[in-house]
Amino acid sequence: MGTARLAEMVAAAPDWPEGWLARLPRQASLALRLWLDHPGRSPLAPKVEADLAWLDAAPERELLHPGHPAWPTLLEQIGDPPPVLWALGDLAALQPPKLAIVGSRRPTREGLTNAAAFGRELASRDWCVVSGLALGVDGAAQQAALEAGGRSVAVLGCGADVIYPPRHARLYHQLLEQGGLILSEHPPGTPARAGFFPRRNRIVTGISLGVLVVEAAEKSGSLVSARLAIEQNREVFALPGSIHNPQARGCLKLIREGAVLVRHTDDMLEELTHWAASCHSPRKPPDAGTPDASGGDPLLRWLSDAPSPLDALVNLTGLAVPDCQRRLLELELEGRAAQAPGGWVRLPENA
């Protein structure tokens, strides 16, 4: 089943198990029925048991799903979110604001230097660097973020327990040892396949507030990430380069099409002003149940004219997701806030 069809089924909230059995395709329904009635005879049993054993083997292994406390709520804004995410590492890596850094697997020396510089600078400002652990730009940015003492999340096109590419075995283990997190929509043991990588890019951008393309050729897979980010209403940033450098042509194309030209980290944080401010001036959120000292609303104070995603508001206010959603609806009905592409905005007082 595809993710879109599965999402439709989940949204319908059918009863378990009969409602699911009635809605599933015939082959899947028969397979599930056999597993429910005679698990020992079902071909599904060994795989289910292996997956459960993997989860139980260590506390840093989790199966995330919508409703799980650590589920990245930004994924609820994309068209085909993964039904689950297999997680390996520290779930706290999902808490800071996240920015994806992607680019060529065969970058120039300048490209590698730039990727590392931006990864290091973002980490120093308490942003989490998200990428795919790929060779080239991805790995350079994540390596630099870890060396700066920051967090990084790697989304893989294979099982979370599969080290791919093998040349990044050291980086894979370093990420886990230093409070990073590895995510995959594929069960443990799933080998890497070419078709998985374009699909995993939607998760890389989906859990991030924006994506920075450091270096990319005209037909680079990084441009797929940029297109996905645009579809997901995320900010797209690109580094300019020489017109004579083939690895810069993709970035120049993105800038021509409207991506934000980036010279340094502040160019990105200026586009994400609200989140940059919260990173530079960390403070304890106000009590969610009482007004702040100015008499204003404790949730409204975190809103501005820059869209604020739900998961970031949850982190900033300390409110539970349902409470945050309810208060946002109340503010919308009061004419003080509105939903916009990419999150929620504060409306002018006299609008």
Short mmCIF file of C-alpha atoms in Angstrom, two decimals, residues 5 26 40 49 67 71 102 116 144 151 179 199 234 248 262 291 295 330:
data_model
loop_
_atom_site.label_atom_id
_atom_site.label_comp_id
_atom_site.label_asym_id
_atom_site.label_seq_id
_atom_site.Cartn_x
_atom_site.Cartn_y
_atom_site.Cartn_z
CA ARG A 5 -3.78 5.36 0.71
CA ARG A 26 -7.76 -8.41 -0.59
CA GLY A 40 2.37 -19.36 13.98
CA GLU A 49 8.88 -10.95 15.78
CA GLY A 67 0.45 10.40 18.43
CA TRP A 71 6.55 12.41 16.42
CA VAL A 102 21.92 18.97 1.13
CA ALA A 116 31.12 22.31 7.04
CA ALA A 144 30.89 19.65 11.34
CA ARG A 151 22.73 17.89 17.20
CA GLY A 179 23.24 12.69 20.93
CA ARG A 199 11.46 9.20 -1.15
CA ARG A 234 9.41 25.24 3.46
CA ALA A 248 27.02 25.46 -8.97
CA VAL A 262 22.74 32.86 0.98
CA PRO A 291 -0.99 35.55 30.85
CA GLY A 295 -1.06 40.94 30.11
CA GLU A 330 -9.51 30.31 19.74
#
